[in-house]
Coordinates of C-alpha atoms and ligand atoms in Angstrom, one line a residue:
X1310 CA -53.3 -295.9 -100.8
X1311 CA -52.4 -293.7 -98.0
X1312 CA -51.5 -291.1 -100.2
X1313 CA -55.0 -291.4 -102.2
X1314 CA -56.6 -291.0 -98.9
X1315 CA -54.9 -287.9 -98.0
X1316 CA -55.9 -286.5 -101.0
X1317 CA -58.9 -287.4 -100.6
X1318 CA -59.1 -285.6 -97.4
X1319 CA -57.9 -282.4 -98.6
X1320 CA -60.4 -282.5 -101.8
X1321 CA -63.2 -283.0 -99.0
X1322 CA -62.3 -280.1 -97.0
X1323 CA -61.8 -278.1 -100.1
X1324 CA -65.1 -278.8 -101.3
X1325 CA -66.9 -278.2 -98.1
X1326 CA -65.0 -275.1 -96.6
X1327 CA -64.7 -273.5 -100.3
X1328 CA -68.1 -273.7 -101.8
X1329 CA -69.7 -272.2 -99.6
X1330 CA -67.8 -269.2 -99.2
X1331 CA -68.2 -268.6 -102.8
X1332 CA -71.8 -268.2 -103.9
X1333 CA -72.5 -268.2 -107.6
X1334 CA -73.5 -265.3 -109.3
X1335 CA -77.2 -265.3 -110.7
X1336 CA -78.4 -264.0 -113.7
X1337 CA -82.1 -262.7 -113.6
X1338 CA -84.0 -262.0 -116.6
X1339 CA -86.3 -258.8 -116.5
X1340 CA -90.0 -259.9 -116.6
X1341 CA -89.4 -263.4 -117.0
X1342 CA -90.8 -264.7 -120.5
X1343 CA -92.4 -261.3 -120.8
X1344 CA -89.3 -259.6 -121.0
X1345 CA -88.5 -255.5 -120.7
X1346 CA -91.9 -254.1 -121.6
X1347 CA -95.0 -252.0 -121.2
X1348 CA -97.4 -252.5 -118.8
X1349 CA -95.8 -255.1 -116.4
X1350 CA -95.2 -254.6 -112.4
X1351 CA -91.3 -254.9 -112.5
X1352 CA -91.6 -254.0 -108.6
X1353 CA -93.9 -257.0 -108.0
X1354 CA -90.8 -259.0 -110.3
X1355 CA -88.3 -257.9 -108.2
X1356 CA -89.9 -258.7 -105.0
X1357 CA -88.6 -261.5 -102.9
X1358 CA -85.6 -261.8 -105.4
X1359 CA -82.2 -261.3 -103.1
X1360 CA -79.9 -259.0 -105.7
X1361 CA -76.0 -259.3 -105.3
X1362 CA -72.9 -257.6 -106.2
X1363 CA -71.9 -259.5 -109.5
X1364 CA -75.2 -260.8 -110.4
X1365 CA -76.9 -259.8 -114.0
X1366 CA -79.9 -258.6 -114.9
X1367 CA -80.9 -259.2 -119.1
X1368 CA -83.4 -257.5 -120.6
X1369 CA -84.8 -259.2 -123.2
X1370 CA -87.1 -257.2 -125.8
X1371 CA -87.5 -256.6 -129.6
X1372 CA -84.8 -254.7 -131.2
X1373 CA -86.2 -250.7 -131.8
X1374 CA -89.0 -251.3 -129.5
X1375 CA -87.3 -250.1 -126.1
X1376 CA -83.7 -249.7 -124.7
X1377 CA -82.7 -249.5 -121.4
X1378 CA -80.4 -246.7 -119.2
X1379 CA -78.9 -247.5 -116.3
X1380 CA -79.9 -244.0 -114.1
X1381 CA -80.0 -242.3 -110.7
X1382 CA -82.6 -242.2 -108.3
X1383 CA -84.3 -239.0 -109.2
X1384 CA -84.0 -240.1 -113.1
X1385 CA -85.6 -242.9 -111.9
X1386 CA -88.6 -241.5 -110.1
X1387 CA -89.1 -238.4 -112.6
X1388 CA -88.4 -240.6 -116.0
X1389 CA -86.0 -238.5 -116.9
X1390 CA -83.8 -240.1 -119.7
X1391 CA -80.2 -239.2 -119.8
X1392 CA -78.6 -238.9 -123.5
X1393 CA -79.2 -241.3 -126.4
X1394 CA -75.8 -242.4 -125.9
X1395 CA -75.5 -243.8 -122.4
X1396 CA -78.7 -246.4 -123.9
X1397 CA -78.2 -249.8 -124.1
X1398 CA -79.8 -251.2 -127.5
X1399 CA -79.1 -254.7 -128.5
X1400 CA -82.4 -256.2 -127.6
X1401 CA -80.5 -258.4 -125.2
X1402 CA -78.6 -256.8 -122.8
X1403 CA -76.7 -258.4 -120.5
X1404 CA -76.0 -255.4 -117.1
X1405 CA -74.1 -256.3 -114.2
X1406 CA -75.3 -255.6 -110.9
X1407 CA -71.7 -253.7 -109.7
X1408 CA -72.3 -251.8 -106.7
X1409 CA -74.2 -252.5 -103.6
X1410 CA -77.2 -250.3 -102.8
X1411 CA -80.4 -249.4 -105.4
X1412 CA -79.5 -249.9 -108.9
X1413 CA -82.1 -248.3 -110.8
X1414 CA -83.0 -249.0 -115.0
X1415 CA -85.8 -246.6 -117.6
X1416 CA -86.9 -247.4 -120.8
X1417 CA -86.2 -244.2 -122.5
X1418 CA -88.4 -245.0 -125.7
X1419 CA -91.7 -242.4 -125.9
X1420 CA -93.2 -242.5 -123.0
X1421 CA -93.0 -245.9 -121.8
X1422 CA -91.3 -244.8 -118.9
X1423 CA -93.8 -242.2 -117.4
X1424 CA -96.6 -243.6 -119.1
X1425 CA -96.1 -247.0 -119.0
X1426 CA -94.0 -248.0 -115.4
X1427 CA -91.4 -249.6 -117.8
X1428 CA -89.1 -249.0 -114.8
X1429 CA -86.7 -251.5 -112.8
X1430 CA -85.1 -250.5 -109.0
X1431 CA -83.6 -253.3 -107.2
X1432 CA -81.7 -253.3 -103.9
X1433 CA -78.3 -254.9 -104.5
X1434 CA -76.8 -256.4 -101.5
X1435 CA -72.9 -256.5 -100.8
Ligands
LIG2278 C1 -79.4 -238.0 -112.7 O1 -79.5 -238.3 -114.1 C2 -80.1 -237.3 -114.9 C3 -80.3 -237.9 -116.3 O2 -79.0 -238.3 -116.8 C4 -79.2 -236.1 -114.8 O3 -79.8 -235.1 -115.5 C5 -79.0 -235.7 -113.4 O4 -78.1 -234.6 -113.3 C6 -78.5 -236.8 -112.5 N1 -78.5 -236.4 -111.1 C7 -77.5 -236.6 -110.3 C8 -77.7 -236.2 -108.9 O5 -76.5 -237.1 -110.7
LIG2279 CU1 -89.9 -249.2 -123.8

């Protein structure tokens, strides 16, 4: 019995000195049910969300209609669209948040970037 206790002990301080040192990462889909689109106010989504290192963003959209590039800040604010290859294309795709700072996403499909404000910056904290 005494052992069982001390176990029990340790398995309490475990829990409550462990957990909550470790937060969970979160995975945030893009729009919500309206997914990576046209003509929706990703900076109104990302508001009020708290971005961290190891969370995920997926973007969720039919296959052909967009794809998504992870770019830099002036990419980000001119549309510019870096090279076919560097685009992320499966229709659900999963990116991890790995840095701490702006993380910044463009559809480069048409215009849907310039045109459209199919654009994602989030802060990412440490
Ligand atoms: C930002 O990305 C664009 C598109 O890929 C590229 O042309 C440009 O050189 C990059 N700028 C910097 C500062 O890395
Ligand atoms: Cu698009």
């Amino acid at each position: 019995m005494a052992f069982f206790n001390h176990i029990m002990v340790v398995l309490t301080i475990f829990v409550v000195v462990l957990l909550p040192a470790t937060p969970t990462a979160m995975e945030y889909v893009v729009g919500d049910d309206s997914g990576w689109t046209i003509d929706y106010d990703y900076e109104a989504w990302a508001q009020n969300k708290h971005f961290k290192v190891g969370d995920t963003l997926v973007f969720n959209y039919p296959k052909g209609l967009h794809n998504v590039f992870r770019v830099n800040g002036s990419s980000f604010a001119d549309c510019i669209i870096p090279p076919p290859s560097q685009a992320y294309t499966s229709g659900h795709d999963v990116l991890s948040l790995v840095a701490p700072g702006k993380a910044w996403f463009i559809c480069g499909v048409e215009e849907h970037c310039s045109d459209f404000n199919q654009k994602l910056a989030v802060d990412v904290k440490a």
